[in-house]
PDB file of C-alpha atoms in Angstrom:
ATOM      1  CA  UNK A  17       5.894  11.731 -21.542  1.00 88.00           C
ATOM      2  CA  UNK A  18       2.388  11.938 -20.696  1.00 95.00           C
ATOM      3  CA  UNK A  19       0.576  12.745 -17.400  1.00 96.00           C
ATOM      4  CA  UNK A  20      -0.399   8.643 -16.997  1.00 94.00           C
ATOM      5  CA  UNK A  21       3.623   8.095 -16.966  1.00 95.00           C
ATOM      6  CA  UNK A  22       4.335  10.559 -15.058  1.00 97.00           C
ATOM      7  CA  UNK A  23       0.935   9.444 -12.386  1.00 96.00           C
ATOM      8  CA  UNK A  24       3.348   5.605 -12.226  1.00 93.00           C
ATOM      9  CA  UNK A  25       6.225   6.817 -12.156  1.00 94.00           C
ATOM     10  CA  UNK A  26       6.236   8.894  -9.375  1.00 95.00           C
ATOM     11  CA  UNK A  27       3.739   6.064  -7.802  1.00 92.00           C
ATOM     12  CA  UNK A  28       6.342   3.654  -8.290  1.00 91.00           C
ATOM     13  CA  UNK A  29       9.308   6.689  -6.138  1.00 91.00           C
ATOM     14  CA  UNK A  30       7.505   7.440  -3.378  1.00 92.00           C
ATOM     15  CA  UNK A  31       7.097   4.179  -2.587  1.00 89.00           C
ATOM     16  CA  UNK A  32      10.007   3.340  -2.600  1.00 86.00           C
ATOM     17  CA  UNK A  33      11.391   6.126  -1.043  1.00 85.00           C
ATOM     18  CA  UNK A  34       9.220   5.292   1.540  1.00 77.00           C
ATOM     19  CA  UNK A  35      10.596   1.634   2.787  1.00 65.00           C
ATOM     20  CA  UNK A  36       7.169   1.007   4.828  1.00 71.00           C
ATOM     21  CA  UNK A  37       4.906   1.087   1.277  1.00 74.00           C
ATOM     22  CA  UNK A  38       7.672  -0.523  -1.064  1.00 71.00           C
ATOM     23  CA  UNK A  39       5.912  -3.372  -2.038  1.00 75.00           C
ATOM     24  CA  UNK A  40       2.195  -0.897  -1.985  1.00 82.00           C
ATOM     25  CA  UNK A  41      -0.482  -2.247  -4.479  1.00 82.00           C
ATOM     26  CA  UNK A  42      -2.362   0.183  -6.305  1.00 85.00           C
ATOM     27  CA  UNK A  43      -5.327  -0.306  -8.304  1.00 87.00           C
ATOM     28  CA  UNK A  44      -5.391   2.092 -11.030  1.00 88.00           C
ATOM     29  CA  UNK A  45      -8.299   4.422 -10.628  1.00 89.00           C
ATOM     30  CA  UNK A  46      -7.142   4.588  -7.490  1.00 94.00           C
ATOM     31  CA  UNK A  47      -3.411   6.522  -8.230  1.00 95.00           C
ATOM     32  CA  UNK A  48      -4.303   9.645  -7.915  1.00 96.00           C
ATOM     33  CA  UNK A  49      -5.072   9.029  -3.771  1.00 96.00           C
ATOM     34  CA  UNK A  50      -2.775   7.233  -3.191  1.00 95.00           C
ATOM     35  CA  UNK A  51       0.393   9.338  -4.519  1.00 96.00           C
ATOM     36  CA  UNK A  52      -1.232  12.118  -3.010  1.00 97.00           C
ATOM     37  CA  UNK A  53      -2.214  10.466   0.768  1.00 96.00           C
ATOM     38  CA  UNK A  54       1.738   9.016   0.114  1.00 95.00           C
ATOM     39  CA  UNK A  55       2.895  13.216   0.105  1.00 96.00           C
ATOM     40  CA  UNK A  56       0.792  13.882   2.994  1.00 97.00           C
ATOM     41  CA  UNK A  57       2.215  11.187   4.834  1.00 95.00           C
ATOM     42  CA  UNK A  58       5.771  11.325   3.868  1.00 95.00           C
ATOM     43  CA  UNK A  59       7.869  13.182   7.262  1.00 95.00           C
ATOM     44  CA  UNK A  60      10.684  16.214   5.667  1.00 96.00           C
ATOM     45  CA  UNK A  61      13.850  16.066   3.849  1.00 94.00           C
ATOM     46  CA  UNK A  62      15.211  15.893   0.524  1.00 91.00           C
ATOM     47  CA  UNK A  63      13.431  13.056  -2.838  1.00 93.00           C
ATOM     48  CA  UNK A  64      15.827  12.391  -5.511  1.00 94.00           C
ATOM     49  CA  UNK A  65      16.585  15.182  -8.379  1.00 96.00           C
ATOM     50  CA  UNK A  66      14.684  13.325 -11.088  1.00 96.00           C
ATOM     51  CA  UNK A  67      11.237  12.122  -8.984  1.00 96.00           C
ATOM     52  CA  UNK A  68      11.311  15.912  -7.645  1.00 97.00           C
ATOM     53  CA  UNK A  69      11.560  17.671 -11.069  1.00 98.00           C
ATOM     54  CA  UNK A  70       8.995  14.061 -12.156  1.00 97.00           C
ATOM     55  CA  UNK A  71       6.804  15.490  -9.484  1.00 98.00           C
ATOM     56  CA  UNK A  72       6.931  19.057 -10.169  1.00 98.00           C
ATOM     57  CA  UNK A  73       6.211  18.341 -13.965  1.00 98.00           C
ATOM     58  CA  UNK A  74       3.680  16.667 -13.023  1.00 98.00           C
ATOM     59  CA  UNK A  75       1.908  19.009 -10.495  1.00 98.00           C
ATOM     60  CA  UNK A  76       2.626  21.734 -12.961  1.00 98.00           C
ATOM     61  CA  UNK A  77       0.539  20.612 -15.511  1.00 98.00           C
ATOM     62  CA  UNK A  78      -2.548  19.266 -13.623  1.00 98.00           C
ATOM     63  CA  UNK A  79      -2.561  22.975 -12.554  1.00 98.00           C
ATOM     64  CA  UNK A  80      -2.861  23.572 -15.893  1.00 97.00           C
ATOM     65  CA  UNK A  81      -5.241  21.243 -16.430  1.00 97.00           C
ATOM     66  CA  UNK A  82      -7.370  22.218 -13.816  1.00 97.00           C
ATOM     67  CA  UNK A  83      -7.250  26.393 -15.223  1.00 98.00           C
ATOM     68  CA  UNK A  84      -5.006  28.547 -13.615  1.00 98.00           C
ATOM     69  CA  UNK A  85      -7.499  32.001 -12.173  1.00 98.00           C
ATOM     70  CA  UNK A  86      -6.029  35.402 -12.752  1.00 98.00           C
ATOM     71  CA  UNK A  87      -6.362  38.211 -10.332  1.00 98.00           C
ATOM     72  CA  UNK A  88      -7.370  39.851 -13.688  1.00 97.00           C
ATOM     73  CA  UNK A  89     -10.496  37.380 -13.981  1.00 98.00           C
ATOM     74  CA  UNK A  90     -11.656  37.834 -11.411  1.00 98.00           C
ATOM     75  CA  UNK A  91     -13.940  40.814 -11.034  1.00 97.00           C
ATOM     76  CA  UNK A  92     -14.249  43.839  -7.565  1.00 96.00           C
ATOM     77  CA  UNK A  93     -16.847  43.705  -6.361  1.00 96.00           C
ATOM     78  CA  UNK A  94     -18.051  47.558  -7.255  1.00 94.00           C
ATOM     79  CA  UNK A  95     -17.930  45.410 -10.893  1.00 94.00           C
ATOM     80  CA  UNK A  96     -19.907  42.006  -9.532  1.00 91.00           C
ATOM     81  CA  UNK A  97     -22.524  43.814  -7.066  1.00 88.00           C
ATOM     82  CA  UNK A  98     -22.089  46.794  -7.356  1.00 88.00           C
ATOM     83  CA  UNK A  99     -20.761  47.625  -4.128  1.00 86.00           C
ATOM     84  CA  UNK A 100     -20.046  51.243  -3.223  1.00 83.00           C
ATOM     85  CA  UNK A 101     -17.110  53.168  -1.666  1.00 78.00           C
ATOM     86  CA  UNK A 102     -13.159  54.199  -2.599  1.00 82.00           C
ATOM     87  CA  UNK A 103     -12.194  50.694  -1.750  1.00 94.00           C
ATOM     88  CA  UNK A 104     -14.480  47.831  -3.863  1.00 94.00           C
ATOM     89  CA  UNK A 105     -11.784  48.034  -6.949  1.00 95.00           C
ATOM     90  CA  UNK A 106      -9.654  46.255  -4.479  1.00 97.00           C
ATOM     91  CA  UNK A 107     -11.816  43.427  -3.278  1.00 97.00           C
ATOM     92  CA  UNK A 108     -13.094  40.709  -4.762  1.00 97.00           C
ATOM     93  CA  UNK A 109     -15.151  37.534  -3.646  1.00 98.00           C
ATOM     94  CA  UNK A 110     -14.212  34.305  -6.122  1.00 98.00           C
ATOM     95  CA  UNK A 111     -15.916  30.804  -4.858  1.00 98.00           C
ATOM     96  CA  UNK A 112     -13.091  28.052  -6.000  1.00 97.00           C
ATOM     97  CA  UNK A 113     -10.068  26.071  -5.301  1.00 98.00           C
ATOM     98  CA  UNK A 114      -7.842  28.501  -4.286  1.00 98.00           C
ATOM     99  CA  UNK A 115      -4.687  25.881  -5.462  1.00 98.00           C
ATOM    100  CA  UNK A 116      -5.600  27.307  -8.845  1.00 98.00           C
ATOM    101  CA  UNK A 117      -5.211  31.703  -8.041  1.00 98.00           C
ATOM    102  CA  UNK A 118      -2.374  33.054  -9.802  1.00 98.00           C
ATOM    103  CA  UNK A 119      -2.057  35.690  -6.634  1.00 98.00           C
ATOM    104  CA  UNK A 120       1.101  37.064  -6.287  1.00 98.00           C
ATOM    105  CA  UNK A 121       0.140  35.611  -2.725  1.00 98.00           C
ATOM    106  CA  UNK A 122      -2.202  32.949  -1.231  1.00 98.00           C
ATOM    107  CA  UNK A 123      -3.677  32.203   2.770  1.00 98.00           C
ATOM    108  CA  UNK A 124      -2.931  28.872   3.759  1.00 98.00           C
ATOM    109  CA  UNK A 125      -4.217  28.063   7.219  1.00 98.00           C
ATOM    110  CA  UNK A 126      -2.174  26.107   9.018  1.00 97.00           C
ATOM    111  CA  UNK A 127      -2.191  24.092  12.610  1.00 96.00           C
ATOM    112  CA  UNK A 128       0.992  25.080  15.203  1.00 97.00           C
ATOM    113  CA  UNK A 129       2.794  22.572  13.795  1.00 97.00           C
ATOM    114  CA  UNK A 130       3.785  24.192  10.589  1.00 97.00           C
ATOM    115  CA  UNK A 131       3.667  21.154   8.517  1.00 98.00           C
ATOM    116  CA  UNK A 132       1.213  22.010   6.464  1.00 98.00           C
ATOM    117  CA  UNK A 133      -1.677  18.257   7.253  1.00 97.00           C
ATOM    118  CA  UNK A 134      -0.869  14.758   7.517  1.00 97.00           C
ATOM    119  CA  UNK A 135      -4.182  13.298   7.631  1.00 97.00           C
ATOM    120  CA  UNK A 136      -4.317  11.096   4.006  1.00 96.00           C
ATOM    121  CA  UNK A 137      -6.522  13.003   1.816  1.00 97.00           C
ATOM    122  CA  UNK A 138      -8.369  15.293   3.720  1.00 96.00           C
ATOM    123  CA  UNK A 139     -10.353  17.857   2.750  1.00 94.00           C
ATOM    124  CA  UNK A 140      -9.036  20.604   5.234  1.00 95.00           C
ATOM    125  CA  UNK A 141      -7.283  23.578   3.225  1.00 96.00           C
ATOM    126  CA  UNK A 142      -3.496  23.168   4.900  1.00 98.00           C
ATOM    127  CA  UNK A 143      -3.981  19.531   2.728  1.00 98.00           C
ATOM    128  CA  UNK A 144      -5.052  21.176  -0.746  1.00 98.00           C
ATOM    129  CA  UNK A 145      -2.306  23.506  -0.520  1.00 98.00           C
ATOM    130  CA  UNK A 146       0.826  21.369   0.523  1.00 98.00           C
ATOM    131  CA  UNK A 147      -0.569  18.479  -2.441  1.00 98.00           C
ATOM    132  CA  UNK A 148      -0.819  21.345  -4.694  1.00 98.00           C
ATOM    133  CA  UNK A 149       2.046  22.599  -4.005  1.00 98.00           C
ATOM    134  CA  UNK A 150       4.376  19.740  -3.953  1.00 98.00           C
ATOM    135  CA  UNK A 151       7.023  18.341  -1.033  1.00 98.00           C
ATOM    136  CA  UNK A 152       9.097  21.034  -1.635  1.00 98.00           C
ATOM    137  CA  UNK A 153       6.490  23.232   0.742  1.00 98.00           C
ATOM    138  CA  UNK A 154       6.556  21.094   4.041  1.00 98.00           C
ATOM    139  CA  UNK A 155      10.270  21.193   3.324  1.00 98.00           C
ATOM    140  CA  UNK A 156      10.703  25.229   3.622  1.00 98.00           C
ATOM    141  CA  UNK A 157       8.214  24.989   6.748  1.00 98.00           C
ATOM    142  CA  UNK A 158      10.151  22.564   8.606  1.00 98.00           C
ATOM    143  CA  UNK A 159      12.877  24.654   7.731  1.00 98.00           C
ATOM    144  CA  UNK A 160      11.460  27.314   9.416  1.00 98.00           C
ATOM    145  CA  UNK A 161      10.432  25.567  12.446  1.00 98.00           C
ATOM    146  CA  UNK A 162      14.148  24.072  13.167  1.00 97.00           C
ATOM    147  CA  UNK A 163      15.437  27.773  13.116  1.00 97.00           C
ATOM    148  CA  UNK A 164      12.771  29.001  15.614  1.00 96.00           C
ATOM    149  CA  UNK A 165      13.070  25.872  17.968  1.00 96.00           C
ATOM    150  CA  UNK A 166      16.730  26.186  18.176  1.00 95.00           C
ATOM    151  CA  UNK A 167      16.203  30.034  19.258  1.00 94.00           C
ATOM    152  CA  UNK A 168      13.314  29.227  21.859  1.00 94.00           C
ATOM    153  CA  UNK A 169      12.870  25.560  22.368  1.00 95.00           C
ATOM    154  CA  UNK A 170      12.771  21.982  20.823  1.00 92.00           C
ATOM    155  CA  UNK A 171       8.330  22.448  22.180  1.00 94.00           C
ATOM    156  CA  UNK A 172       7.768  25.212  20.233  1.00 96.00           C
ATOM    157  CA  UNK A 173       4.478  25.320  17.840  1.00 96.00           C
ATOM    158  CA  UNK A 174       4.014  28.439  15.808  1.00 97.00           C
ATOM    159  CA  UNK A 175       1.470  30.643  17.809  1.00 97.00           C
ATOM    160  CA  UNK A 176      -1.758  31.940  16.561  1.00 97.00           C
ATOM    161  CA  UNK A 177      -2.266  35.012  15.154  1.00 98.00           C
ATOM    162  CA  UNK A 178       1.149  35.099  13.292  1.00 97.00           C
ATOM    163  CA  UNK A 179       1.896  34.937   9.853  1.00 98.00           C
ATOM    164  CA  UNK A 180       5.551  33.020   8.348  1.00 98.00           C
ATOM    165  CA  UNK A 181       5.962  33.363   3.967  1.00 98.00           C
ATOM    166  CA  UNK A 182       7.655  30.740   2.100  1.00 98.00           C
ATOM    167  CA  UNK A 183       7.733  30.362  -1.374  1.00 98.00           C
ATOM    168  CA  UNK A 184       4.557  28.646  -3.559  1.00 98.00           C
ATOM    169  CA  UNK A 185       6.695  25.701  -5.319  1.00 98.00           C
ATOM    170  CA  UNK A 186       4.059  23.861  -8.224  1.00 98.00           C
ATOM    171  CA  UNK A 187       1.554  26.448  -7.187  1.00 98.00           C
ATOM    172  CA  UNK A 188       0.717  29.007  -9.641  1.00 98.00           C
ATOM    173  CA  UNK A 189       0.338  31.585  -6.556  1.00 98.00           C
ATOM    174  CA  UNK A 190       3.873  32.911  -6.143  1.00 98.00           C
ATOM    175  CA  UNK A 191       3.734  32.553  -2.301  1.00 98.00           C
ATOM    176  CA  UNK A 192       1.757  30.865   0.348  1.00 98.00           C
ATOM    177  CA  UNK A 193       1.489  32.494   3.945  1.00 98.00           C
ATOM    178  CA  UNK A 194       0.654  30.475   6.452  1.00 98.00           C
ATOM    179  CA  UNK A 195      -0.791  32.120   9.457  1.00 98.00           C
ATOM    180  CA  UNK A 196      -2.567  29.338  12.355  1.00 98.00           C
ATOM    181  CA  UNK A 197      -5.893  30.408  13.357  1.00 98.00           C
ATOM    182  CA  UNK A 198      -7.719  29.816  16.571  1.00 97.00           C
ATOM    183  CA  UNK A 199      -9.870  27.076  17.178  1.00 96.00           C
ATOM    184  CA  UNK A 200     -13.116  27.335  18.891  1.00 96.00           C
ATOM    185  CA  UNK A 201     -13.686  24.363  21.623  1.00 93.00           C
ATOM    186  CA  UNK A 202     -17.437  25.942  22.312  1.00 89.00           C
ATOM    187  CA  UNK A 203     -18.598  29.192  22.953  1.00 91.00           C
ATOM    188  CA  UNK A 204     -17.219  32.342  20.874  1.00 95.00           C
ATOM    189  CA  UNK A 205     -15.039  35.009  23.085  1.00 96.00           C
ATOM    190  CA  UNK A 206     -13.288  38.460  22.617  1.00 96.00           C
ATOM    191  CA  UNK A 207      -9.906  36.829  22.507  1.00 97.00           C
ATOM    192  CA  UNK A 208     -10.538  34.139  19.906  1.00 97.00           C
ATOM    193  CA  UNK A 209     -12.194  36.960  17.806  1.00 98.00           C
ATOM    194  CA  UNK A 210      -8.724  38.980  18.634  1.00 98.00           C
ATOM    195  CA  UNK A 211      -7.422  35.801  17.568  1.00 98.00           C
ATOM    196  CA  UNK A 212      -8.476  35.523  14.377  1.00 98.00           C
ATOM    197  CA  UNK A 213      -8.107  39.711  13.554  1.00 98.00           C
ATOM    198  CA  UNK A 214      -4.419  39.243  13.964  1.00 98.00           C
ATOM    199  CA  UNK A 215      -4.863  35.673  10.968  1.00 98.00           C
ATOM    200  CA  UNK A 216      -5.388  38.877   9.273  1.00 98.00           C
ATOM    201  CA  UNK A 217      -3.521  41.593  10.111  1.00 98.00           C
ATOM    202  CA  UNK A 218      -0.464  39.731  10.009  1.00 98.00           C
ATOM    203  CA  UNK A 219      -1.093  38.100   6.710  1.00 98.00           C
ATOM    204  CA  UNK A 220      -1.391  41.873   5.593  1.00 98.00           C
ATOM    205  CA  UNK A 221       1.432  42.789   7.094  1.00 98.00           C
ATOM    206  CA  UNK A 222       3.785  40.372   5.701  1.00 98.00           C
ATOM    207  CA  UNK A 223       2.135  41.142   2.393  1.00 98.00           C
ATOM    208  CA  UNK A 224       2.849  44.550   2.692  1.00 98.00           C
ATOM    209  CA  UNK A 225       6.595  43.798   3.371  1.00 98.00           C
ATOM    210  CA  UNK A 226       7.987  41.300   0.599  1.00 98.00           C
ATOM    211  CA  UNK A 227       5.672  43.631  -1.788  1.00 97.00           C
ATOM    212  CA  UNK A 228       3.071  41.792  -2.745  1.00 98.00           C
ATOM    213  CA  UNK A 229       0.192  43.371  -4.867  1.00 98.00           C
ATOM    214  CA  UNK A 230      -1.967  40.259  -4.972  1.00 98.00           C
ATOM    215  CA  UNK A 231      -3.384  38.551  -2.006  1.00 98.00           C
ATOM    216  CA  UNK A 232      -6.139  35.787  -1.785  1.00 98.00           C
ATOM    217  CA  UNK A 233      -7.604  34.540   1.642  1.00 98.00           C
ATOM    218  CA  UNK A 234      -8.458  31.589   2.426  1.00 97.00           C
ATOM    219  CA  UNK A 235     -11.417  30.749   5.262  1.00 97.00           C
ATOM    220  CA  UNK A 236      -9.743  30.940   7.887  1.00 98.00           C
ATOM    221  CA  UNK A 237     -10.878  28.755  11.241  1.00 97.00           C
ATOM    222  CA  UNK A 238     -13.695  27.774   9.539  1.00 96.00           C
ATOM    223  CA  UNK A 239     -13.554  24.556   8.830  1.00 86.00           C
ATOM    224  CA  UNK A 240     -11.561  22.624  10.335  1.00 88.00           C
ATOM    225  CA  UNK A 241     -11.283  25.380  13.546  1.00 94.00           C
ATOM    226  CA  UNK A 242     -15.446  25.429  13.735  1.00 93.00           C
ATOM    227  CA  UNK A 243     -14.982  29.644  14.407  1.00 96.00           C
ATOM    228  CA  UNK A 244     -18.197  31.106  13.165  1.00 96.00           C
ATOM    229  CA  UNK A 245     -18.652  31.401   9.533  1.00 97.00           C
ATOM    230  CA  UNK A 246     -19.989  34.446   9.390  1.00 97.00           C
ATOM    231  CA  UNK A 247     -18.383  36.295  12.256  1.00 98.00           C
ATOM    232  CA  UNK A 248     -15.267  35.169  11.200  1.00 98.00           C
ATOM    233  CA  UNK A 249     -16.224  37.039   7.637  1.00 98.00           C
ATOM    234  CA  UNK A 250     -17.251  40.302   9.716  1.00 98.00           C
ATOM    235  CA  UNK A 251     -13.596  39.922  11.198  1.00 98.00           C
ATOM    236  CA  UNK A 252     -11.641  39.196   7.754  1.00 98.00           C
ATOM    237  CA  UNK A 253     -13.230  42.050   6.053  1.00 97.00           C
ATOM    238  CA  UNK A 254     -13.500  44.809   8.609  1.00 97.00           C
ATOM    239  CA  UNK A 255      -9.801  43.805   9.305  1.00 98.00           C
ATOM    240  CA  UNK A 256      -8.903  43.984   5.623  1.00 98.00           C
ATOM    241  CA  UNK A 257     -11.470  47.348   4.922  1.00 96.00           C
ATOM    242  CA  UNK A 258      -8.926  49.075   7.978  1.00 96.00           C
ATOM    243  CA  UNK A 259      -5.740  47.773   6.533  1.00 97.00           C
ATOM    244  CA  UNK A 260      -6.594  49.325   3.176  1.00 97.00           C
ATOM    245  CA  UNK A 261      -7.456  52.714   4.231  1.00 95.00           C
ATOM    246  CA  UNK A 262      -3.806  53.025   5.122  1.00 92.00           C
ATOM    247  CA  UNK A 263      -2.173  50.616   2.142  1.00 95.00           C
ATOM    248  CA  UNK A 264      -1.826  51.574  -1.077  1.00 94.00           C
ATOM    249  CA  UNK A 265       0.701  48.878  -1.731  1.00 95.00           C
ATOM    250  CA  UNK A 266      -1.727  46.065  -1.895  1.00 97.00           C
ATOM    251  CA  UNK A 267      -3.918  46.198  -4.955  1.00 97.00           C
ATOM    252  CA  UNK A 268      -5.976  43.448  -4.628  1.00 98.00           C
ATOM    253  CA  UNK A 269      -7.816  41.532  -2.008  1.00 98.00           C
ATOM    254  CA  UNK A 270      -9.819  38.309  -2.710  1.00 98.00           C
ATOM    255  CA  UNK A 271     -11.446  36.676  -0.083  1.00 98.00           C
ATOM    256  CA  UNK A 272     -12.405  32.944  -1.847  1.00 98.00           C
ATOM    257  CA  UNK A 273     -14.847  30.916  -0.776  1.00 97.00           C
ATOM    258  CA  UNK A 274     -15.350  27.455  -1.257  1.00 94.00           C
ATOM    259  CA  UNK A 275     -19.010  26.971  -0.337  1.00 94.00           C
ATOM    260  CA  UNK A 276     -21.917  28.518  -1.118  1.00 96.00           C
ATOM    261  CA  UNK A 277     -23.190  29.866   2.174  1.00 95.00           C
ATOM    262  CA  UNK A 278     -20.008  31.036   2.672  1.00 96.00           C
ATOM    263  CA  UNK A 279     -20.261  32.621  -0.691  1.00 97.00           C
ATOM    264  CA  UNK A 280     -23.751  34.281   0.455  1.00 96.00           C
ATOM    265  CA  UNK A 281     -22.013  35.798   3.340  1.00 97.00           C
ATOM    266  CA  UNK A 282     -19.151  37.233   1.937  1.00 97.00           C
ATOM    267  CA  UNK A 283     -21.921  39.042  -0.300  1.00 94.00           C
ATOM    268  CA  UNK A 284     -23.611  39.888   2.682  1.00 94.00           C
ATOM    269  CA  UNK A 285     -20.783  41.010   5.051  1.00 96.00           C
ATOM    270  CA  UNK A 286     -18.975  43.072   2.380  1.00 93.00           C
ATOM    271  CA  UNK A 287     -22.619  45.473   1.117  1.00 85.00           C
ATOM    272  CA  UNK A 288     -22.743  46.058   4.955  1.00 85.00           C
ATOM    273  CA  UNK A 289     -18.845  46.524   5.592  1.00 77.00           C
ATOM    274  CA  UNK A 290     -18.110  48.898   2.404  1.00 79.00           C
TER     275      UNK A 290
END
């Protein structure tokens, strides 16, 4: 079965999975976006086994088509920018789609509900990661949150600065570490800066606990949460450098950026911090 046939079967299966979309008509050129939208909207819960396997086959083939990038293919900042310092060989900056990275773990900028983004085809990193991982990722996050609600009450939300780890399912990575970054509504404050630093520290501690050797960070909180990009990069690099000095088990940290402006910012900040 080729990808085109899988896509048709997946659309029919996801539409039948939810009675709300049972009679949905989809133009051929819109099929992939519609499938992603259906995945985004779907509440946690098991899929029929055959449909789940079809989803897995489709997403894994799609990952191969996009091109998988291993940590070994990404040069260190020492190699790429000539940055000196003892940690320069363990830090990289890479511009691209984080869902292509076959790192031991990638970091997801989650929201306090921890179930991923429910806005169809939204351009946030949370949506991209859940869409590429498959519906199992939302289910795994749901199970984590259900256990916490049993302990802390039905209104429990994941606190800012904490981190949780799940399998990565159909992503090339092995794990996803989810962290809730601070939301900047007005001016930046020391408290918000501390919260962002806690996000990075929590993810690093989680990586150490799970014997993760390579970890890729997205630009936590700089998108929909409006944290200023340059200050966020300064906090990210400073926190990571401080942690790596006492933790040899983490062999490679990748700062993943998507926008040209963030690439330039990280190049500059790393040159100052290392």
